[in-house]
Amino acid sequence: MFGKILNYEVSENKVLVNYEKIQSTITLINESVVNFFVPFHREERNSKAVENVLNSEVKFEVKFDSKVLNIKTNVLSINIYDDFKVDIYNSKGEILCRDYRGERDPFRRLGANSTLAAEEGHKLEGHEEYKIYVSKVMENDMYFYGLGERTGSLNKKGYHYRNWNTDDPTPHGETYAQLYKSIPFLITLKDEEACGIFFDNHFESHFDMGKENSNYYYFGAVDGNLDYYFMYGPTIKEVVNEYTNLTGKTPLPQLWTLGYQQCRWSYAPQERTMEIAKAFREKDIPCDTIYLDIDYMDGFRVFTWDNKKFGNPKEFLEQLKEMGFKVVTIIDPGVKVDKGYKIYDEGLKEGHFATDKDGIVYKNWVWPGDSVFPDFMNSKTREWWAGNQKIMMDLGVSGIWNDMNEPASFNGPLPDDVVFNNDGTLVTHKEIHNVYGHMMDKATYEGIKRATNKRPFIVTRACYAGTQKYATVWTGDNQSTWEHLRMSLPMLMNLGLSGMAFCGTDVGGFGHDCTPELLSRWVQVGAFTPLFRNHSTIGSREQEPWAFDKTTEDINRKYIKLRYKLIPYLYDMMYKCEETGEPIIRPLLFNYQNDKKTYEINDEFNFGDNILVSPVVEQGARHKLVYLPEGDNWIDYWTGEEYKGGQYIIKEAPLDICPIFIKSLSIIPVGKEQNYVGENNDDILTLNIYLGKENGESTYTHILDDGESFDYKNGKLNKYIINCKLKEELRIELKENIGYSKNYNKIKIILNNLEHTKKVFFNNKEIEVKENQFIVEL
Ligand code: GLC
């Protein structure tokens, strides 16, 4: 494919390597991130994920001795050989990533048959042929993470995944090769050193982590360019930061989006929606958001309302607003073929729909029957779609739920040769399928931003790398089964490691019937997932927090209220995420990479830096085996007992208890008890400090702003930097950096596990502590 290296040229941050058959370009993005590019398909890169590559000046040296071309930065040493074989070392000369030199050699699969192959979603007999293919040496002690939304275990070793956004309504099994999202980003971890590979190719692509043969792992695509980034940590934190520097960070959302959300297919007509809204308030269960699924529309025509079911939507939405509810409406990409329907007529006239190869508008079926598909590759179409968001926003809708945007179609898949117009270049469905939803989200984001000047809230089902800039994700149509509750944890953790920090699952499960016990356990997980939405399918047993018995309702109330207490902490994390890309719900190895025992824990997670959650995900279980990572001490949230890290403990977990641990010395802001975000204005900042037995120090930054606009980016933001030092005495210091017009009047500090003998100082003044708390005027 490449042949021998003939010579090379250096141009700015690039090294162009001329092979006998083709030229490759190696770009140093920075000292630890490198891009490898070979134009097999197009000369120019046409990335939908990477918008701005920060090409700072990078110091590097290049040497060539006819066999090997070496590129060296302060951090990496990259050897490039004939046939574009690449080996990458760290500065100590240790190998980080070595290209595999052998031929593909799939394990023998005697008796493999097509039934099994169909179940696994990819061919088992024989093996896939790729136009683009890179394989790397796999070592026994390697661990794999990332790749977005995937069923199966946290560690992806031994799995094979296909990137082809797919709406598969059958219950997703552990070995499913493909789901709704394609995020071709893999993290490897070996000897405590983490590296990332981002294969920016949106044709159908595959990642195989030793399923084909455990001597190698590979990525490959059916077409497109070879275009991949290698990034060196050595921490996973740094890898995720570099990956999100390329593809974008999850931005700070509006505050209300962190509240509890209720959905069902469908809350219609409006009387039913109102019944749900009232029940939340009557039953004292906080809730911020109600969703309207497809039945609010007139015959599933997007951007319309069924006026029989929702007489005057504007008035109705206003009524809900007065009760403190935001409404999010579903929008699917499929536009009903229907002369006289404004969106269809306009789109047709202005050429906004994808066509077949002969230029005739392409049709398939979705909910409205015969439908056409907006060409989101075309900036004019995106502009038009963005403009349509105003229709919804002007009525008082607060967010948009982009569904079916793989795109899903009921009359067979869209053929490969359906044509889209990528601003002048005609491209086929085969090339752009995996970015279709991504581009729809981009258009939606622009439209909502323009119409409201607030941070857009979009929930999307289909994604490509980088969609986190525009939208929140949920994991599609899961089932009300224990298996799906269990699998949701590694799925969300890997989504988080893949840049999608704002993520969640349908709490209680979408398909099948939920049970009181399952909902009780699911809401305990949901309280800690950034997107906290209960959703269920049409025809299934009702699943609202009160739908079962008093015990289940009480448990729902307890955890939803706990969530509202955690909202300021979650918001602070989201703010930090916009700077660092750090996920919210994260595997323990993210914070404890030096503790190998954390590498394959599927059923526990850290909620940011300070909280560890070990939910019960087994039917009937009333105990939980918890691993507490080494290096910190952990305080049981419910009992105050303190444990040393680096040990397994068994915790009692009756149905209303989810084992939760707080890292000792943590500072955690506490949200007000309220029915919805903003009901009670925060004039007092409450902080919980968990002290523990050992001395030490910690710092926490809390933010306050208007919670909805982009003003925080221009300094309209308060930062409260709290430092806590525990020695013979406890010293708490607060530094304020005030940029926002509103401020707290007081600060209340609750000292958990404080020894009575200790003196307490706040900003160097001794404080009298009563019942472990004190209040200071600000
Ligand atoms: C899809 C969505 C689901 C929604 C349904 C009806 O199955 O994944 O969440 O309720 O369509 O719109």
Coordinates of N, CA and C in Angstrom, one line a residue, residues 312-516:
N312 N -54.2 25.2 22.8 CA -53.3 26.4 22.5 C -52.0 26.1 23.2
P313 N -51.0 25.6 22.5 CA -49.8 25.2 23.1 C -49.1 26.3 23.9
K314 N -49.2 27.5 23.4 CA -48.5 28.6 24.1 C -49.1 28.8 25.5
E315 N -50.4 28.9 25.5 CA -51.0 29.0 26.8 C -50.8 27.9 27.8
F316 N -50.8 26.7 27.2 CA -50.6 25.5 28.0 C -49.1 25.5 28.5
L317 N -48.2 25.8 27.7 CA -46.8 25.9 28.2 C -46.6 27.0 29.2
E318 N -47.3 28.0 29.1 CA -47.2 29.1 30.1 C -47.8 28.6 31.4
Q319 N -48.8 27.9 31.4 CA -49.4 27.3 32.6 C -48.4 26.4 33.3
L320 N -47.7 25.6 32.5 CA -46.7 24.7 33.1 C -45.5 25.5 33.7
K321 N -45.2 26.6 33.0 CA -44.1 27.4 33.4 C -44.4 28.0 34.8
E322 N -45.6 28.5 34.9 CA -46.0 29.0 36.2 C -45.9 28.0 37.4
M323 N -46.0 26.8 37.0 CA -45.9 25.7 38.0 C -44.4 25.3 38.2
G324 N -43.5 26.0 37.4 CA -42.1 25.7 37.5 C -41.6 24.6 36.6
F325 N -42.4 24.2 35.6 CA -41.9 23.2 34.7 C -41.4 23.7 33.4
K326 N -40.4 23.1 32.9 CA -39.9 23.3 31.5 C -40.4 22.2 30.7
V327 N -40.6 22.5 29.4 CA -41.1 21.4 28.5 C -40.1 21.2 27.4
V328 N -39.8 19.9 27.1 CA -38.8 19.6 26.0 C -39.7 18.7 25.1
T329 N -39.6 19.1 23.8 CA -40.4 18.4 22.8 C -39.5 17.6 21.9
I330 N -40.0 16.4 21.4 CA -39.2 15.6 20.5 C -39.3 16.1 19.1
I331 N -38.2 16.0 18.4 CA -38.2 16.4 16.9 C -37.4 15.2 16.2
D332 N -38.0 14.6 15.2 CA -37.3 13.6 14.4 C -36.9 14.3 13.1
P333 N -35.9 13.7 12.5 CA -35.5 14.3 11.2 C -36.5 14.1 10.0
G334 N -37.2 13.0 10.1 CA -38.0 12.6 8.9 C -39.2 13.6 8.8
V335 N -39.3 14.2 7.6 CA -40.4 15.2 7.3 C -41.5 14.5 6.5
K336 N -42.7 14.6 7.0 CA -43.8 14.0 6.3 C -44.0 14.5 4.9
V337 N -44.1 13.5 3.9 CA -44.4 13.9 2.6 C -45.9 14.3 2.5
D338 N -46.1 15.6 2.3 CA -47.5 16.0 2.5 C -47.6 17.4 1.9
K339 N -48.2 17.5 0.6 CA -48.3 18.8 0.0 C -49.2 19.7 0.9
G340 N -48.8 20.9 1.1 CA -49.6 21.8 1.9 C -49.1 21.9 3.3
Y341 N -48.2 21.0 3.7 CA -47.5 21.1 5.0 C -46.3 22.0 4.8
K342 N -46.2 23.1 5.6 CA -45.3 24.1 5.4 C -43.8 23.6 5.3
I343 N -43.4 22.8 6.3 CA -42.0 22.4 6.3 C -41.7 21.5 5.1
Y344 N -42.6 20.7 4.7 CA -42.3 19.8 3.5 C -42.3 20.7 2.3
D345 N -43.2 21.6 2.1 CA -43.3 22.4 0.9 C -42.0 23.3 0.8
E346 N -41.7 23.9 1.9 CA -40.5 24.8 1.9 C -39.2 24.0 1.6
G347 N -39.1 22.9 2.3 CA -37.9 22.1 2.2 C -37.7 21.6 0.7
L348 N -38.9 21.3 0.1 CA -38.8 20.8 -1.2 C -38.4 21.9 -2.2
K349 N -39.1 23.0 -2.0 CA -38.8 24.2 -2.9 C -37.4 24.6 -2.8
E350 N -36.8 24.6 -1.6 CA -35.5 25.1 -1.4 C -34.4 24.1 -1.5
G351 N -34.8 22.8 -1.8 CA -33.8 21.8 -2.1 C -33.1 21.3 -0.8
H352 N -33.9 21.2 0.3 CA -33.3 20.8 1.5 C -33.3 19.3 1.8
F353 N -33.8 18.5 0.9 CA -33.9 17.1 1.2 C -32.9 16.2 0.4
A354 N -32.4 15.2 1.0 CA -31.5 14.2 0.4 C -32.1 13.6 -0.9
T355 N -31.4 13.3 -1.8 CA -31.9 12.7 -3.1 C -31.3 11.3 -3.4
D356 N -31.9 10.6 -4.3 CA -31.3 9.4 -4.8 C -30.2 9.8 -5.8
K357 N -29.6 8.8 -6.4 CA -28.4 9.2 -7.3 C -28.9 9.9 -8.5
D358 N -30.2 9.8 -8.9 CA -30.7 10.6 -10.0 C -31.2 11.9 -9.7
G359 N -31.1 12.3 -8.4 CA -31.5 13.7 -8.1 C -33.0 13.8 -7.7
I360 N -33.6 12.6 -7.5 CA -35.0 12.6 -7.1 C -35.0 12.5 -5.6
V361 N -35.9 13.4 -4.9 CA -35.9 13.4 -3.5 C -36.2 12.0 -2.9
Y362 N -35.3 11.5 -2.0 CA -35.4 10.2 -1.5 C -36.4 10.0 -0.4
K363 N -37.2 9.0 -0.4 CA -38.2 8.7 0.6 C -38.0 7.4 1.3
N364 N -38.4 7.4 2.6 CA -38.5 6.2 3.3 C -39.6 6.4 4.3
W365 N -39.8 5.4 5.2 CA -40.9 5.6 6.2 C -40.3 5.8 7.6
V366 N -40.9 6.7 8.3 CA -40.7 6.8 9.7 C -42.1 7.1 10.3
W367 N -42.2 7.6 11.5 CA -43.5 7.7 12.2 C -44.6 8.4 11.3
P368 N -44.3 9.4 10.6 CA -45.4 10.0 9.8 C -45.8 9.3 8.5
G369 N -45.2 8.1 8.3 CA -45.4 7.4 7.0 C -44.3 7.9 6.1
D370 N -44.7 8.0 4.8 CA -43.7 8.4 3.8 C -43.0 9.7 4.2
S371 N -41.7 9.7 4.3 CA -41.0 10.9 4.8 C -39.7 11.1 4.0
V372 N -39.3 12.4 4.1 CA -38.0 12.8 3.4 C -37.0 13.2 4.4
F373 N -35.8 13.3 4.1 CA -34.7 13.5 5.1 C -33.9 14.8 4.8
P374 N -33.9 15.7 5.7 CA -33.2 17.0 5.5 C -31.7 16.7 5.3
D375 N -31.1 17.4 4.4 CA -29.7 17.3 4.1 C -28.8 18.1 5.1
F376 N -28.6 17.6 6.2 CA -27.8 18.3 7.2 C -26.4 18.6 6.9
M377 N -25.9 18.0 5.8 CA -24.5 18.3 5.3 C -24.5 19.7 4.7
N378 N -25.6 20.2 4.3 CA -25.7 21.4 3.6 C -25.9 22.6 4.5
S379 N -25.0 23.5 4.5 CA -25.1 24.6 5.5 C -26.4 25.4 5.4
K380 N -26.9 25.4 4.1 CA -28.2 26.2 3.9 C -29.4 25.4 4.6
T381 N -29.3 24.1 4.5 CA -30.3 23.3 5.1 C -30.2 23.4 6.7
R382 N -29.0 23.4 7.1 CA -28.9 23.6 8.6 C -29.4 24.9 9.1
E383 N -29.2 25.9 8.2 CA -29.6 27.3 8.5 C -31.2 27.3 8.6
W384 N -31.8 26.6 7.6 CA -33.3 26.5 7.6 C -33.8 25.7 8.8
W385 N -33.1 24.6 9.2 CA -33.5 23.8 10.3 C -33.3 24.6 11.6
A386 N -32.2 25.4 11.7 CA -32.0 26.2 12.8 C -33.1 27.2 13.0
G387 N -33.5 27.8 11.9 CA -34.6 28.8 11.9 C -35.9 28.2 12.4
N388 N -36.1 26.9 12.1 CA -37.4 26.3 12.5 C -37.4 26.1 14.1
Q389 N -36.3 26.1 14.7 CA -36.3 25.9 16.2 C -37.0 27.1 16.8
K390 N -37.0 28.2 16.2 CA -37.7 29.4 16.7 C -39.2 29.1 16.9
I391 N -39.8 28.3 16.0 CA -41.2 28.0 16.1 C -41.5 27.5 17.5
M392 N -40.6 26.5 17.9 CA -40.8 25.9 19.2 C -40.5 26.8 20.3
M393 N -39.4 27.5 20.2 CA -38.9 28.4 21.3 C -39.9 29.5 21.5
D394 N -40.5 30.0 20.5 CA -41.4 31.1 20.6 C -42.7 30.7 21.3
L395 N -43.0 29.4 21.2 CA -44.2 28.9 22.0 C -43.9 28.7 23.4
G396 N -42.6 28.6 23.8 CA -42.2 28.5 25.2 C -41.6 27.1 25.5
V397 N -41.2 26.4 24.4 CA -40.5 25.1 24.6 C -39.1 25.5 25.1
S398 N -38.5 24.6 26.0 CA -37.2 25.0 26.6 C -36.1 24.1 26.1
G399 N -36.4 23.0 25.4 CA -35.3 22.2 24.9 C -35.8 21.3 23.8
I400 N -34.9 20.7 23.0 CA -35.3 19.9 21.9 C -34.7 18.5 22.1
W401 N -35.5 17.5 21.8 CA -35.1 16.1 21.9 C -35.0 15.6 20.5
N402 N -33.7 15.5 20.0 CA -33.5 15.0 18.6 C -33.5 13.4 18.6
D403 N -34.5 12.8 18.1 CA -34.6 11.4 18.1 C -34.5 10.8 16.7
M404 N -34.3 9.5 16.5 CA -34.4 8.8 15.2 C -33.3 9.4 14.2
N405 N -32.3 10.0 14.7 CA -31.4 10.7 13.8 C -30.1 9.9 13.4
E406 N -30.3 8.6 13.4 CA -29.2 7.8 12.9 C -28.9 8.0 11.4
P407 N -29.8 8.2 10.5 CA -31.2 8.2 10.7 C -31.9 6.8 10.7
A408 N -32.9 6.7 11.6 CA -33.7 5.5 11.6 C -34.7 5.5 10.4
S409 N -35.0 4.3 9.9 CA -36.0 4.3 8.8 C -36.7 2.9 8.9
F410 N -38.0 2.9 8.6 CA -38.7 1.6 8.8 C -38.8 0.8 7.6
N411 N -38.5 1.4 6.4 CA -38.7 0.6 5.2 C -37.3 0.2 4.7
G412 N -36.5 -0.5 5.5 CA -35.1 -0.8 5.2 C -34.2 0.4 5.4
P413 N -32.9 0.1 5.5 CA -32.0 1.2 5.7 C -31.9 2.1 4.5
L414 N -31.5 3.3 4.7 CA -31.2 4.2 3.6 C -30.1 3.6 2.7
P415 N -30.3 3.5 1.4 CA -29.2 2.9 0.6 C -27.9 3.8 0.7
D416 N -26.8 3.1 0.4 CA -25.5 3.7 0.5 C -25.4 4.9 -0.4
D417 N -26.1 4.9 -1.6 CA -25.9 5.9 -2.6 C -26.9 7.1 -2.5
V418 N -27.6 7.2 -1.4 CA -28.5 8.4 -1.3 C -27.5 9.6 -1.2
V419 N -27.9 10.7 -1.9 CA -26.9 11.8 -2.1 C -27.2 13.0 -1.1
F420 N -26.1 13.5 -0.6 CA -26.2 14.7 0.3 C -25.2 15.8 -0.3
N421 N -25.4 17.0 0.0 CA -24.6 18.0 -0.6 C -23.8 18.7 0.5
N422 N -22.5 18.3 0.6 CA -21.7 18.8 1.6 C -21.1 20.2 1.2
D423 N -22.0 21.2 1.1 CA -21.6 22.5 0.7 C -20.8 22.5 -0.6
G424 N -21.4 21.9 -1.7 CA -20.7 21.9 -3.0 C -20.2 20.6 -3.4
T425 N -19.8 19.7 -2.4 CA -19.3 18.4 -2.8 C -20.4 17.4 -2.5
L426 N -20.7 16.6 -3.6 CA -21.8 15.6 -3.4 C -21.2 14.4 -2.6
V427 N -21.9 14.0 -1.6 CA -21.4 12.9 -0.8 C -22.5 11.9 -0.6
T428 N -22.1 10.7 -0.3 CA -23.2 9.6 -0.2 C -23.5 9.3 1.2
H429 N -24.6 8.7 1.3 CA -25.0 8.2 2.7 C -24.0 7.3 3.3
K430 N -23.3 6.6 2.5 CA -22.3 5.7 3.0 C -21.2 6.4 3.7
E431 N -20.9 7.6 3.2 CA -19.9 8.4 3.9 C -20.4 9.2 5.1
I432 N -21.6 9.6 5.0 CA -22.0 10.6 6.1 C -23.0 10.0 7.1
H433 N -23.4 8.8 6.9 CA -24.4 8.2 7.9 C -24.0 8.5 9.3
N434 N -22.8 8.3 9.7 CA -22.4 8.4 11.1 C -22.4 9.8 11.6
V435 N -22.4 10.8 10.7 CA -22.5 12.2 11.2 C -23.8 12.9 11.0
Y436 N -24.8 12.1 10.5 CA -26.1 12.7 10.2 C -26.7 13.3 11.5
G437 N -26.8 12.6 12.5 CA -27.3 13.1 13.8 C -26.5 14.2 14.3
H438 N -25.2 14.1 14.2 CA -24.3 15.1 14.7 C -24.6 16.5 14.0
M439 N -24.8 16.4 12.7 CA -25.0 17.7 12.0 C -26.4 18.2 12.3
M440 N -27.4 17.3 12.5 CA -28.7 17.8 12.9 C -28.6 18.5 14.3
D441 N -27.8 17.9 15.2 CA -27.6 18.6 16.5 C -26.9 19.9 16.4
K442 N -26.0 20.0 15.5 CA -25.3 21.3 15.3 C -26.3 22.4 14.8
A443 N -27.1 22.0 13.9 CA -28.1 22.9 13.4 C -29.1 23.3 14.5
T444 N -29.5 22.3 15.3 CA -30.4 22.6 16.4 C -29.8 23.5 17.4
Y445 N -28.5 23.3 17.7 CA -27.8 24.1 18.7 C -27.8 25.5 18.2
E446 N -27.4 25.7 17.0 CA -27.3 27.1 16.5 C -28.7 27.8 16.5
G447 N -29.7 27.1 16.1 CA -31.1 27.6 16.1 C -31.6 28.0 17.5
I448 N -31.4 27.2 18.5 CA -31.8 27.5 19.8 C -31.0 28.6 20.4
K449 N -29.8 28.6 20.1 CA -28.9 29.7 20.7 C -29.4 31.0 20.1
R450 N -29.6 31.0 18.8 CA -30.0 32.3 18.2 C -31.4 32.7 18.7
A451 N -32.3 31.8 18.9 CA -33.7 32.1 19.2 C -33.8 32.6 20.7
T452 N -32.9 32.0 21.6 CA -33.1 32.3 23.0 C -32.0 33.0 23.7
N453 N -30.8 33.0 23.0 CA -29.6 33.5 23.6 C -29.3 32.8 25.0
K454 N -29.8 31.6 25.1 CA -29.5 30.8 26.3 C -28.7 29.6 25.9
R455 N -28.1 28.9 26.8 CA -27.3 27.7 26.5 C -28.3 26.6 26.0
P456 N -28.2 26.2 24.8 CA -29.2 25.3 24.3 C -29.2 23.9 25.0
F457 N -30.4 23.4 25.3 CA -30.6 22.1 25.8 C -31.1 21.2 24.7
I458 N -30.3 20.2 24.3 CA -30.7 19.3 23.2 C -30.3 17.9 23.7
V459 N -31.2 17.0 23.6 CA -31.0 15.6 23.9 C -30.9 14.9 22.6
T460 N -29.9 14.1 22.3 CA -29.8 13.4 21.0 C -29.6 11.9 21.2
R461 N -30.0 11.2 20.2 CA -29.8 9.7 20.3 C -28.6 9.3 19.5
A462 N -28.5 9.9 18.3 CA -27.3 9.5 17.4 C -26.2 10.6 17.6
C463 N -25.0 10.1 17.5 CA -23.8 11.0 17.8 C -22.6 10.5 16.9
Y464 N -21.7 11.4 16.8 CA -20.4 11.1 16.3 C -19.4 11.8 17.3
A465 N -18.2 11.5 17.2 CA -17.2 12.2 18.1 C -17.4 13.7 18.0
G466 N -17.5 14.4 19.1 CA -17.6 15.8 19.1 C -19.0 16.3 19.3
T467 N -20.0 15.4 19.3 CA -21.4 15.9 19.5 C -21.6 16.5 20.9
Q468 N -20.7 16.2 21.8 CA -20.9 16.7 23.1 C -20.9 18.2 23.2
K469 N -20.4 18.9 22.1 CA -20.4 20.4 22.0 C -21.8 20.9 21.9
Y470 N -22.7 20.1 21.3 CA -24.0 20.5 21.0 C -25.1 19.9 21.9
A471 N -24.9 18.7 22.3 CA -26.0 18.0 22.8 C -25.7 17.1 24.0
T472 N -26.7 16.8 24.7 CA -26.7 15.8 25.8 C -27.1 14.5 25.2
V473 N -26.7 13.4 25.7 CA -27.0 12.1 25.1 C -27.7 11.2 26.1
W474 N -28.6 10.4 25.6 CA -29.1 9.3 26.4 C -29.0 8.0 25.6
T475 N -29.0 6.9 26.3 CA -28.5 5.7 25.6 C -29.6 4.9 24.9
G476 N -30.7 5.6 24.5 CA -31.7 5.0 23.6 C -32.6 4.0 24.3
D477 N -33.1 3.1 23.5 CA -34.2 2.3 24.0 C -33.7 1.1 24.8
N478 N -33.4 1.3 26.1 CA -33.0 0.2 27.0 C -34.3 -0.5 27.4
Q479 N -34.1 -1.5 28.3 CA -35.3 -2.3 28.8 C -35.3 -2.2 30.3
S480 N -36.5 -2.4 30.8 CA -36.7 -2.5 32.3 C -36.2 -3.9 32.8
T481 N -34.9 -4.1 32.7 CA -34.4 -5.4 33.2 C -33.2 -5.1 34.0
W482 N -32.9 -6.0 34.9 CA -31.7 -5.8 35.8 C -30.4 -5.8 35.0
E483 N -30.4 -6.6 33.9 CA -29.2 -6.6 33.1 C -29.0 -5.2 32.5
H484 N -30.0 -4.6 32.1 CA -29.8 -3.2 31.5 C -29.4 -2.2 32.6
L485 N -30.0 -2.3 33.8 CA -29.5 -1.4 34.8 C -28.0 -1.6 35.0
R486 N -27.6 -2.9 35.2 CA -26.2 -3.2 35.4 C -25.3 -2.7 34.3
M487 N -25.8 -2.9 33.0 CA -24.9 -2.5 31.9 C -24.9 -1.0 31.7
S488 N -25.9 -0.3 32.3 CA -25.9 1.1 32.0 C -24.6 1.8 32.7
L489 N -24.1 1.1 33.7 CA -23.0 1.8 34.5 C -21.7 1.8 33.6
P490 N -21.2 0.7 33.1 CA -20.0 0.8 32.2 C -20.3 1.6 31.0
M491 N -21.6 1.5 30.5 CA -21.9 2.3 29.3 C -21.8 3.8 29.5
L492 N -22.3 4.3 30.7 CA -22.2 5.7 31.0 C -20.8 6.1 31.3
M493 N -20.0 5.2 31.9 CA -18.6 5.5 32.3 C -17.8 5.6 31.0
N494 N -18.0 4.7 30.1 CA -17.3 4.8 28.8 C -17.7 6.0 28.0
L495 N -19.0 6.4 28.0 CA -19.5 7.6 27.3 C -18.7 8.8 27.9
G496 N -18.6 8.8 29.2 CA -17.9 9.9 29.9 C -16.5 10.0 29.5
L497 N -15.8 8.9 29.4 CA -14.4 8.9 28.9 C -14.3 9.2 27.5
S498 N -15.4 9.1 26.7 CA -15.4 9.5 25.3 C -15.9 10.9 25.1
G499 N -15.8 11.7 26.1 CA -16.1 13.2 25.9 C -17.5 13.5 26.2
M500 N -18.4 12.5 26.3 CA -19.8 12.8 26.5 C -20.2 12.8 28.0
A501 N -19.8 14.0 28.6 CA -20.0 14.1 30.1 C -21.4 14.2 30.5
F502 N -22.2 14.8 29.6 CA -23.7 15.0 30.0 C -24.5 13.9 29.4
C503 N -24.6 12.8 30.2 CA -25.2 11.6 29.6 C -26.2 10.9 30.6
G504 N -27.0 10.1 30.2 CA -27.9 9.4 31.1 C -28.6 8.2 30.3
T505 N -29.4 7.4 31.1 CA -30.1 6.4 30.5 C -31.6 6.6 30.8
D506 N -32.5 5.9 30.2 CA -33.9 6.0 30.6 C -34.0 5.3 31.9
V507 N -34.3 6.1 33.0 CA -34.4 5.6 34.3 C -35.6 4.7 34.4
G508 N -35.4 3.5 34.9 CA -36.6 2.6 35.0 C -36.6 1.7 33.8
G509 N -36.0 2.1 32.7 CA -36.0 1.3 31.5 C -37.1 1.7 30.6
F510 N -36.8 1.7 29.3 CA -37.8 2.1 28.3 C -38.8 1.0 27.9
G511 N -38.3 -0.1 27.3 CA -39.1 -1.2 26.9 C -39.4 -2.1 28.1
H512 N -40.4 -3.0 27.9 CA -40.7 -4.0 29.0 C -41.3 -3.3 30.2
D513 N -41.7 -4.1 31.2 CA -42.4 -3.5 32.4 C -41.4 -3.3 33.5
C514 N -41.4 -2.2 34.1 CA -40.6 -1.9 35.3 C -41.3 -2.6 36.5
T515 N -40.5 -2.8 37.6 CA -41.1 -3.3 38.8 C -40.7 -2.3 39.9
P516 N -41.4 -2.4 41.1 CA -41.1 -1.5 42.2 C -39.6 -1.5 42.6

